[in-house]
Amino acid sequence: MEGTAFAGYLFPTRLGQAWNAGMLVLMLSVQSSLTMAYVDTDKVRWSSPEQAIQSEFSAGFTTESRVAALAVMVESAKLRRELLTDRNTSTLAPSFPCPPAGSGLEDSGRHVIEVHHYLRHKIWADNFDFCRGSFGLWTKGAGVESPLRAATIATAVGLKPGQLVLDVGSGCGNYAQWYYEWFGARTIGLDYTEEAVKFAQESVAGAAPAQFCWMDISGYLGDWLPSRSIDLAVSFGVFYYLRVDVGRFEAGPEPMPGEGFANATRTPCDRLAATHLTQCRVAREMFRVVRELGYVWIGHLGSYKGKWDPKRVWGKNYWPCCFREELLRQEVSLREVPESKLFASHIDWDPTYSLILKRLS
């Protein structure tokens, strides 16, 4: 594949060009800053870094600015990895016993919407070989935004060399590669698309300490992954494929009318944690396997004008109700963080947010 090598990954040519343009922007910015040193400061209206960032955001981030931001984050992460790595740092791939192949997919309670999502990803992987042509199983790939998200999440939680990451919806295995090359972490990835898991196992597992399992975590839980064994459990751009409640899927008329089944009722707050196949249930399973002071990061919630946001479909207290008992026992901190600035998103994008959990005890 023709492209530009960056941080151990071959970027397509368009990103290589964006990288060069991004570096040019940085060089011009530095030159401009040096020039300002010789300007009469009494005549210059100085702005704070926060104001400058707000100005850039209001103009909309460009591909070049995203690439430049990613370059800085990656280089700092790689330096931090070198500083923190010692002889006790594990580089062994995880070796948990994966559930039987395809576990959870056979659940008979699947709705037509869930089957539609599964078949769409299967076609992308089987017929269009999307793993080789993009950074994930998206129609046009995720471009530089996908590695930028991975780097931002790992930097925010302080991911360290040797730590274990659980990637729910691991797709083609890109996060596992980046988390190892940039942060020195190890990954176990789960995905319900068989061809994507095969690609990750063959193309990523040999180059990074990673393990991949073909399963649907929403339909298969069990205790195959021990409690409190993971440092970071992450899932990005996955949860909106899962139902919000027993019979509630999405708000609005597209692509299916209503909120799921015609007679769907809302599960009461105190019973939401026990629902099956739901976003809440998967989030709780991710939290179960996280160590003390470890993190769960679930990103890209509220996608597409909020129609897949559980807070819109079920109610604004969806996540606090999902972790009601843990919050009462002060075992978890829960944050809902807007993503509009966090991942250098375009200002015209639909508003999304991340759910960030930290195990306190």
Coordinates of C-alpha atoms in Angstrom, one line a residue, residues 88-318:
N88 CA 10.0 -5.6 35.2
T89 CA 7.8 -4.3 32.5
S90 CA 5.9 -7.2 30.8
T91 CA 5.9 -7.5 27.1
L92 CA 4.1 -10.9 27.0
A93 CA 0.9 -11.1 25.1
P94 CA -2.3 -11.8 27.2
S95 CA -3.2 -15.4 27.3
F96 CA -6.7 -15.5 28.6
P97 CA -8.8 -18.5 27.4
C98 CA -11.2 -17.0 24.8
P99 CA -14.8 -18.2 24.9
P100 CA -15.8 -20.6 22.2
A101 CA -15.7 -18.9 18.8
G102 CA -18.7 -16.8 18.1
S103 CA -20.0 -16.8 21.6
G104 CA -23.0 -14.6 22.2
L105 CA -23.9 -14.3 18.5
E106 CA -26.4 -17.1 18.7
D107 CA -28.6 -15.3 21.2
S108 CA -32.2 -15.8 20.0
G109 CA -33.4 -12.5 21.3
R110 CA -31.8 -10.4 18.6
H111 CA -33.9 -7.6 17.1
V112 CA -33.9 -6.8 13.4
I113 CA -31.8 -3.6 14.1
E114 CA -29.1 -5.6 15.8
V115 CA -29.0 -8.2 13.0
H116 CA -28.8 -5.4 10.5
H117 CA -25.7 -3.9 12.2
Y118 CA -24.0 -7.3 12.4
L119 CA -24.6 -8.2 8.8
R120 CA -23.4 -4.8 7.6
H121 CA -20.0 -5.2 9.4
K122 CA -19.7 -8.7 8.2
I123 CA -20.2 -7.6 4.5
W124 CA -17.6 -4.8 5.0
A125 CA -15.1 -7.3 6.3
D126 CA -15.8 -10.3 4.1
N127 CA -16.6 -8.6 0.7
F128 CA -14.7 -5.3 0.8
D129 CA -11.6 -6.1 2.9
F130 CA -12.0 -2.9 4.8
C131 CA -9.3 -3.9 7.3
R132 CA -6.6 -3.4 4.7
G133 CA -8.0 -0.2 3.4
S134 CA -8.9 1.8 6.5
F135 CA -8.4 2.3 10.2
G136 CA -11.5 0.3 11.0
L137 CA -14.7 -1.1 9.7
W138 CA -16.2 2.2 8.6
T139 CA -17.5 3.0 5.2
K140 CA -14.7 5.5 4.4
G141 CA -12.3 4.6 7.2
A142 CA -11.7 6.9 10.2
G143 CA -8.5 8.6 8.8
V144 CA -6.3 10.4 11.3
E145 CA -9.2 10.8 13.8
S146 CA -9.0 7.1 14.8
P147 CA -5.3 7.2 16.0
L148 CA -5.9 10.6 17.5
R149 CA -8.7 9.2 19.6
A150 CA -6.6 6.3 20.7
A151 CA -3.7 8.5 21.7
T152 CA -5.9 11.0 23.5
I153 CA -7.6 8.3 25.6
A154 CA -4.4 6.6 26.6
T155 CA -2.7 9.9 27.4
A156 CA -5.7 11.1 29.6
V157 CA -5.7 7.9 31.7
G158 CA -1.9 7.7 31.9
L159 CA -1.5 4.3 30.3
K160 CA 1.8 2.7 31.2
P161 CA 4.2 0.2 29.7
G162 CA 3.1 -3.4 30.5
Q163 CA -0.4 -2.5 31.5
L164 CA -3.4 -4.4 30.1
V165 CA -6.1 -2.9 27.8
L166 CA -9.5 -4.5 27.0
D167 CA -10.7 -3.2 23.6
V168 CA -14.4 -3.9 23.2
G169 CA -15.2 -3.8 19.5
S170 CA -11.6 -4.1 18.5
G171 CA -12.3 -4.4 14.8
C172 CA -9.1 -4.7 12.8
G173 CA -6.9 -4.4 15.9
N174 CA -5.5 -1.0 15.3
Y175 CA -5.8 0.2 18.9
A176 CA -3.7 -2.7 20.1
Q177 CA -0.9 -1.8 17.7
W178 CA -0.9 1.8 18.6
Y179 CA -1.1 1.2 22.4
Y180 CA 1.9 -1.0 22.2
E181 CA 4.1 1.1 19.9
W182 CA 3.3 4.4 21.6
F183 CA 2.6 3.4 25.2
G184 CA 4.1 -0.1 25.6
A185 CA 0.7 -1.6 26.7
R186 CA -0.8 -5.0 26.0
T187 CA -4.3 -5.6 24.6
I188 CA -7.0 -8.2 24.5
G189 CA -9.5 -7.3 21.8
L190 CA -13.1 -8.5 21.4
D191 CA -15.2 -8.2 18.3
Y192 CA -18.3 -9.8 16.8
T193 CA -17.0 -9.7 13.2
E194 CA -15.1 -13.0 12.5
E195 CA -13.0 -11.7 9.5
A196 CA -11.9 -8.6 11.5
V197 CA -10.7 -10.8 14.3
K198 CA -8.8 -13.1 11.9
F199 CA -7.1 -10.0 10.4
A200 CA -6.1 -8.7 13.8
Q201 CA -4.8 -12.0 14.9
E202 CA -2.8 -12.5 11.8
S203 CA -1.6 -8.9 11.1
V204 CA -1.4 -7.3 14.6
A205 CA -0.8 -10.0 17.2
G206 CA 2.6 -10.9 15.7
A207 CA 3.8 -7.3 16.0
A208 CA 2.3 -6.4 19.3
P209 CA 1.5 -8.3 22.5
A210 CA -2.1 -8.7 21.8
Q211 CA -4.9 -11.4 21.8
F212 CA -8.2 -11.3 19.9
C213 CA -11.4 -13.2 20.6
W214 CA -14.4 -13.6 18.2
M215 CA -17.4 -13.0 20.4
D216 CA -20.3 -10.7 21.2
I217 CA -19.8 -9.4 24.7
S218 CA -23.4 -8.2 24.9
G219 CA -24.6 -11.7 24.6
Y220 CA -21.9 -13.6 26.4
L221 CA -20.5 -12.5 29.8
G222 CA -19.3 -15.3 32.1
D223 CA -16.1 -15.2 34.1
W224 CA -13.6 -16.1 31.4
L225 CA -11.9 -12.8 32.0
P226 CA -11.1 -12.5 35.7
S227 CA -12.4 -9.6 37.7
R228 CA -10.0 -6.7 38.4
S229 CA -7.5 -7.9 35.8
I230 CA -7.5 -5.0 33.3
D231 CA -6.0 -1.5 33.6
L232 CA -8.0 0.2 30.9
A233 CA -11.3 -1.1 29.3
V234 CA -12.1 1.0 26.2
S235 CA -14.8 1.0 23.6
F236 CA -15.1 3.6 20.9
G237 CA -17.8 3.9 18.3
V238 CA -19.4 0.6 19.3
F239 CA -22.1 1.1 22.0
Y240 CA -24.7 2.7 19.7
Y241 CA -25.0 -0.7 18.0
L242 CA -26.4 -2.1 21.3
R243 CA -29.9 -1.7 22.6
V244 CA -30.4 0.9 25.4
D245 CA -33.0 -1.1 27.3
V246 CA -34.8 -4.4 27.0
G247 CA -36.9 -3.2 24.0
R248 CA -35.5 0.3 23.4
F249 CA -33.0 1.0 20.7
E250 CA -32.9 4.5 19.3
A251 CA -34.9 7.8 19.2
G252 CA -36.3 9.2 16.0
P253 CA -37.7 7.7 12.8
E254 CA -34.5 6.5 11.1
P255 CA -33.7 3.8 10.2
M256 CA -36.4 2.1 12.2
P257 CA -39.6 3.8 13.6
G258 CA -40.0 4.3 17.3
E259 CA -37.7 3.3 20.1
G260 CA -37.6 -0.5 19.4
F261 CA -40.5 -2.8 20.1
A262 CA -43.9 -1.1 19.8
N263 CA -44.8 -1.9 23.4
A264 CA -41.4 -1.3 25.0
T265 CA -41.5 0.0 28.5
R266 CA -38.6 1.5 30.5
T267 CA -36.8 -0.6 33.0
P268 CA -36.9 1.1 36.5
C269 CA -33.6 2.7 37.6
D270 CA -32.9 0.1 40.3
R271 CA -33.3 -2.8 37.9
L272 CA -31.4 -1.3 34.9
A273 CA -28.2 -3.0 35.9
A274 CA -29.8 -6.5 35.4
T275 CA -31.0 -6.0 31.9
H276 CA -29.7 -8.3 29.1
L277 CA -27.9 -7.3 25.8
T278 CA -27.9 -3.6 26.8
Q279 CA -25.3 -0.9 26.8
C280 CA -25.6 -0.8 30.6
R281 CA -24.9 -4.5 30.9
V282 CA -21.8 -4.3 28.7
A283 CA -20.5 -1.2 30.5
R284 CA -20.9 -3.0 33.8
E285 CA -19.0 -6.0 32.5
M286 CA -16.2 -3.7 31.4
F287 CA -16.2 -2.2 34.9
R288 CA -16.1 -5.6 36.5
V289 CA -12.8 -6.5 35.0
V290 CA -11.0 -3.2 35.7
R291 CA -8.5 -3.0 38.6
E292 CA -8.7 -0.5 41.4
L293 CA -7.8 2.9 40.1
G294 CA -8.3 1.5 36.6
Y295 CA -10.5 3.2 33.9
V296 CA -13.4 2.4 31.6
W297 CA -13.7 4.7 28.6
I298 CA -16.7 4.4 26.4
G299 CA -16.6 6.9 23.5
H300 CA -18.8 8.3 20.8
L301 CA -22.0 8.2 22.7
G302 CA -24.9 10.3 21.6
S303 CA -24.0 9.8 17.9
Y304 CA -26.1 11.1 15.0
K305 CA -28.0 14.0 16.6
G306 CA -28.5 12.1 19.8
K307 CA -30.8 9.5 18.4
W308 CA -28.5 6.7 19.7
D309 CA -27.9 8.4 23.0
P310 CA -29.2 6.3 25.9
K311 CA -29.9 9.5 27.8
R312 CA -32.3 10.5 25.1
V313 CA -33.9 7.0 24.5
W314 CA -34.2 6.0 28.2
G315 CA -33.7 9.2 30.3
K316 CA -31.0 11.6 31.4
N317 CA -30.0 9.5 34.4
Y318 CA -29.3 6.4 32.4

